[in-house]
Amino acid sequence: MNDFSADVAVVGLGPAGRAVAHRCAEAGLDVVALDPHPSRTWTPTYSAWADELPSWLPQTAVASTAQKPAVWTDHHRIIDRTYCVLDTPALQATLSLDRVRVLAGTAVDVTGARVTTADGTIVDARHVVDARGTLDSRDLAQQTAYGIVVERHRAEPILEGSDAWFMDWRTDNGARPGEAPSFLYAVALDEDRILLEETCLVGRPPLELAVLRSRLHHRLAHRNLEPTGHEDVERVRFSVEPPPRSLLHTGRGGPVLFGSRSNLMHPATGYSVAASLASADHLVERFRGGGRSGPNRPVHVWTVQKLRNLGLRTALALEPEMVPQFFSSFFSLPVELQRSYLSGHDDALGTMTAMLKMFPTLPASARIAIARTILRTPGRG
């Protein structure tokens, strides 16, 4: 059994944990990082709005950009905001751990000052960051997706002249009326390849991958693209909610929750990587300030999280045919308000303004559903 001490202990080496460990080490802090498989190669596709990414991230970590991605709700609409797909291997290499002491192990107890692993190793630290992600639990709302990677010359007709499809809610995927909806997500991975992915935004339970595969193939056949069966496949399933507080050390004496384990996960979209990258230096500043640092939840961050959770409950409560109408109203908002809701995890005023501006533009049936969701929310007022 070995014991270690450090300025910072990071538990979990996905993009969020690796970003914190990397930035803390670059700032001169002594860092120990723990993960059951610290050398595993990342394979998911990570995407972000370009204005979310931190200035320290090199351009080489970006694989492709869409200057004006599109959505299709009740009609075609351009989003005046640059969207990008990250180069996953380059991102992992950029977040180097050369200055970090990396341990392979499973954490079984994580507090604000100590990490204990399954083999009895103890790491004492002035600051502990828990970045182990969400739980794979069907009790939590999840996002699922099934996609194939297609050569650009075959896939470009699917884009119909758009730089990318952020969401295409058209109903040519074979879903029957009343079934849970899904949309087409289509982005360039690089100059030669395009990812075409059928996505269930959120569900409890979500659509199964087999259903999404069937819908994707149906949609593509309707648009004159027949998969060969030899394309690379991407399968996605993750919770868009953090683990229940009862399973976590919270409050005084607990670790700093980070990444999708914290409020950085957007519960209505599932996005967390860009927010985690951008927030890593905030933790560095806190840690370099001295003193023991537990969870820090300013009122505006707490408020945004509550509002976003309301958005999640609304999405889960909407009838299937209302979902495209909901996003039609959302993408009718000025891009500044879209940005506030999608990316401003500490922008309580912008998030509230976006929701208030959007509400009267929704169909009456959607407004009633939202009102019912609010009335059912525990502890309102």
PDB file of N, CA, C and O in Angstrom, residues 327-355:
ATOM      1  N   PHE A 327     -38.564  23.812 -30.000  1.00  0.00           N
ATOM      2  CA  PHE A 327     -37.277  24.268 -30.507  1.00  0.00           C
ATOM      3  C   PHE A 327     -37.427  25.332 -31.595  1.00  0.00           C
ATOM      4  O   PHE A 327     -36.528  26.155 -31.786  1.00  0.00           O
ATOM      5  N   SER A 328     -38.547  25.342 -32.289  1.00  0.00           N
ATOM      6  CA  SER A 328     -38.809  26.434 -33.219  1.00  0.00           C
ATOM      7  C   SER A 328     -38.865  27.762 -32.473  1.00  0.00           C
ATOM      8  O   SER A 328     -38.296  28.772 -32.906  1.00  0.00           O
ATOM      9  N   SER A 329     -39.532  27.760 -31.326  1.00  0.00           N
ATOM     10  CA  SER A 329     -39.594  28.973 -30.513  1.00  0.00           C
ATOM     11  C   SER A 329     -38.223  29.332 -29.962  1.00  0.00           C
ATOM     12  O   SER A 329     -37.827  30.503 -29.947  1.00  0.00           O
ATOM     13  N   PHE A 330     -37.478  28.302 -29.522  1.00  0.00           N
ATOM     14  CA  PHE A 330     -36.166  28.586 -28.950  1.00  0.00           C
ATOM     15  C   PHE A 330     -35.233  29.214 -29.980  1.00  0.00           C
ATOM     16  O   PHE A 330     -34.557  30.215 -29.702  1.00  0.00           O
ATOM     17  N   PHE A 331     -35.172  28.653 -31.178  1.00  0.00           N
ATOM     18  CA  PHE A 331     -34.237  29.165 -32.173  1.00  0.00           C
ATOM     19  C   PHE A 331     -34.758  30.419 -32.881  1.00  0.00           C
ATOM     20  O   PHE A 331     -34.067  30.972 -33.735  1.00  0.00           O
ATOM     21  N   SER A 332     -35.959  30.866 -32.476  1.00  0.00           N
ATOM     22  CA  SER A 332     -36.434  32.186 -32.910  1.00  0.00           C
ATOM     23  C   SER A 332     -35.888  33.297 -32.025  1.00  0.00           C
ATOM     24  O   SER A 332     -35.971  34.474 -32.381  1.00  0.00           O
ATOM     25  N   LEU A 333     -35.338  32.931 -30.868  1.00  0.00           N
ATOM     26  CA  LEU A 333     -34.763  33.925 -29.963  1.00  0.00           C
ATOM     27  C   LEU A 333     -33.510  34.537 -30.578  1.00  0.00           C
ATOM     28  O   LEU A 333     -32.827  33.904 -31.395  1.00  0.00           O
ATOM     29  N   PRO A 334     -33.158  35.765 -30.186  1.00  0.00           N
ATOM     30  CA  PRO A 334     -31.865  36.325 -30.599  1.00  0.00           C
ATOM     31  C   PRO A 334     -30.734  35.401 -30.157  1.00  0.00           C
ATOM     32  O   PRO A 334     -30.816  34.755 -29.114  1.00  0.00           O
ATOM     33  N   VAL A 335     -29.687  35.345 -30.970  1.00  0.00           N
ATOM     34  CA  VAL A 335     -28.609  34.395 -30.692  1.00  0.00           C
ATOM     35  C   VAL A 335     -27.965  34.660 -29.328  1.00  0.00           C
ATOM     36  O   VAL A 335     -27.473  33.732 -28.671  1.00  0.00           O
ATOM     37  N   GLU A 336     -28.000  35.905 -28.853  1.00  0.00           N
ATOM     38  CA  GLU A 336     -27.430  36.203 -27.541  1.00  0.00           C
ATOM     39  C   GLU A 336     -28.188  35.465 -26.432  1.00  0.00           C
ATOM     40  O   GLU A 336     -27.586  34.994 -25.463  1.00  0.00           O
ATOM     41  N   LEU A 337     -29.520  35.392 -26.564  1.00  0.00           N
ATOM     42  CA  LEU A 337     -30.303  34.673 -25.559  1.00  0.00           C
ATOM     43  C   LEU A 337     -30.142  33.165 -25.713  1.00  0.00           C
ATOM     44  O   LEU A 337     -30.142  32.431 -24.723  1.00  0.00           O
ATOM     45  N   GLN A 338     -30.015  32.695 -26.955  1.00  0.00           N
ATOM     46  CA  GLN A 338     -29.707  31.278 -27.147  1.00  0.00           C
ATOM     47  C   GLN A 338     -28.404  30.925 -26.443  1.00  0.00           C
ATOM     48  O   GLN A 338     -28.305  29.894 -25.766  1.00  0.00           O
ATOM     49  N   ARG A 339     -27.406  31.796 -26.604  1.00  0.00           N
ATOM     50  CA  ARG A 339     -26.108  31.560 -25.986  1.00  0.00           C
ATOM     51  C   ARG A 339     -26.235  31.549 -24.460  1.00  0.00           C
ATOM     52  O   ARG A 339     -25.634  30.710 -23.784  1.00  0.00           O
ATOM     53  N   SER A 340     -27.011  32.472 -23.912  1.00  0.00           N
ATOM     54  CA  SER A 340     -27.177  32.528 -22.462  1.00  0.00           C
ATOM     55  C   SER A 340     -27.749  31.222 -21.926  1.00  0.00           C
ATOM     56  O   SER A 340     -27.270  30.678 -20.928  1.00  0.00           O
ATOM     57  N   TYR A 341     -28.770  30.693 -22.598  1.00  0.00           N
ATOM     58  CA  TYR A 341     -29.404  29.478 -22.108  1.00  0.00           C
ATOM     59  C   TYR A 341     -28.544  28.244 -22.333  1.00  0.00           C
ATOM     60  O   TYR A 341     -28.436  27.370 -21.463  1.00  0.00           O
ATOM     61  N   LEU A 342     -27.892  28.155 -23.483  1.00  0.00           N
ATOM     62  CA  LEU A 342     -27.121  26.959 -23.813  1.00  0.00           C
ATOM     63  C   LEU A 342     -25.750  26.938 -23.148  1.00  0.00           C
ATOM     64  O   LEU A 342     -25.228  25.865 -22.835  1.00  0.00           O
ATOM     65  N   SER A 343     -25.153  28.117 -22.934  1.00  0.00           N
ATOM     66  CA  SER A 343     -23.750  28.153 -22.519  1.00  0.00           C
ATOM     67  C   SER A 343     -23.480  28.922 -21.235  1.00  0.00           C
ATOM     68  O   SER A 343     -22.409  28.756 -20.646  1.00  0.00           O
ATOM     69  N   GLY A 344     -24.394  29.771 -20.809  1.00  0.00           N
ATOM     70  CA  GLY A 344     -24.112  30.630 -19.657  1.00  0.00           C
ATOM     71  C   GLY A 344     -24.437  29.959 -18.343  1.00  0.00           C
ATOM     72  O   GLY A 344     -25.475  30.235 -17.728  1.00  0.00           O
ATOM     73  N   HIS A 345     -23.556  29.062 -17.872  1.00  0.00           N
ATOM     74  CA  HIS A 345     -23.894  28.303 -16.668  1.00  0.00           C
ATOM     75  C   HIS A 345     -23.940  29.171 -15.414  1.00  0.00           C
ATOM     76  O   HIS A 345     -24.424  28.733 -14.375  1.00  0.00           O
ATOM     77  N   ASP A 346     -23.449  30.420 -15.508  1.00  0.00           N
ATOM     78  CA  ASP A 346     -23.570  31.336 -14.369  1.00  0.00           C
ATOM     79  C   ASP A 346     -24.347  32.604 -14.755  1.00  0.00           C
ATOM     80  O   ASP A 346     -24.330  33.589 -14.024  1.00  0.00           O
ATOM     81  N   ASP A 347     -25.059  32.550 -15.890  1.00  0.00           N
ATOM     82  CA  ASP A 347     -25.811  33.704 -16.381  1.00  0.00           C
ATOM     83  C   ASP A 347     -27.286  33.528 -16.043  1.00  0.00           C
ATOM     84  O   ASP A 347     -28.100  33.153 -16.887  1.00  0.00           O
ATOM     85  N   ALA A 348     -27.630  33.790 -14.789  1.00  0.00           N
ATOM     86  CA  ALA A 348     -29.002  33.580 -14.339  1.00  0.00           C
ATOM     87  C   ALA A 348     -29.972  34.525 -15.050  1.00  0.00           C
ATOM     88  O   ALA A 348     -31.061  34.115 -15.466  1.00  0.00           O
ATOM     89  N   LEU A 349     -29.586  35.804 -15.201  1.00  0.00           N
ATOM     90  CA  LEU A 349     -30.474  36.770 -15.836  1.00  0.00           C
ATOM     91  C   LEU A 349     -30.730  36.399 -17.294  1.00  0.00           C
ATOM     92  O   LEU A 349     -31.875  36.420 -17.763  1.00  0.00           O
ATOM     93  N   GLY A 350     -29.656  36.046 -18.022  1.00  0.00           N
ATOM     94  CA  GLY A 350     -29.821  35.683 -19.421  1.00  0.00           C
ATOM     95  C   GLY A 350     -30.653  34.430 -19.590  1.00  0.00           C
ATOM     96  O   GLY A 350     -31.488  34.336 -20.505  1.00  0.00           O
ATOM     97  N   THR A 351     -30.453  33.439 -18.719  1.00  0.00           N
ATOM     98  CA  THR A 351     -31.222  32.196 -18.796  1.00  0.00           C
ATOM     99  C   THR A 351     -32.698  32.463 -18.543  1.00  0.00           C
ATOM    100  O   THR A 351     -33.571  31.981 -19.275  1.00  0.00           O
ATOM    101  N   MET A 352     -32.988  33.244 -17.505  1.00  0.00           N
ATOM    102  CA  MET A 352     -34.374  33.574 -17.192  1.00  0.00           C
ATOM    103  C   MET A 352     -35.016  34.389 -18.320  1.00  0.00           C
ATOM    104  O   MET A 352     -36.162  34.133 -18.714  1.00  0.00           O
ATOM    105  N   THR A 353     -34.273  35.335 -18.867  1.00  0.00           N
ATOM    106  CA  THR A 353     -34.813  36.158 -19.949  1.00  0.00           C
ATOM    107  C   THR A 353     -35.146  35.302 -21.163  1.00  0.00           C
ATOM    108  O   THR A 353     -36.192  35.472 -21.801  1.00  0.00           O
ATOM    109  N   ALA A 354     -34.258  34.361 -21.506  1.00  0.00           N
ATOM    110  CA  ALA A 354     -34.519  33.484 -22.637  1.00  0.00           C
ATOM    111  C   ALA A 354     -35.802  32.686 -22.425  1.00  0.00           C
ATOM    112  O   ALA A 354     -36.640  32.568 -23.340  1.00  0.00           O
ATOM    113  N   MET A 355     -35.993  32.160 -21.233  1.00  0.00           N
ATOM    114  CA  MET A 355     -37.179  31.367 -20.958  1.00  0.00           C
ATOM    115  C   MET A 355     -38.444  32.207 -20.989  1.00  0.00           C
ATOM    116  O   MET A 355     -39.476  31.784 -21.520  1.00  0.00           O
TER     117      MET A 355
END
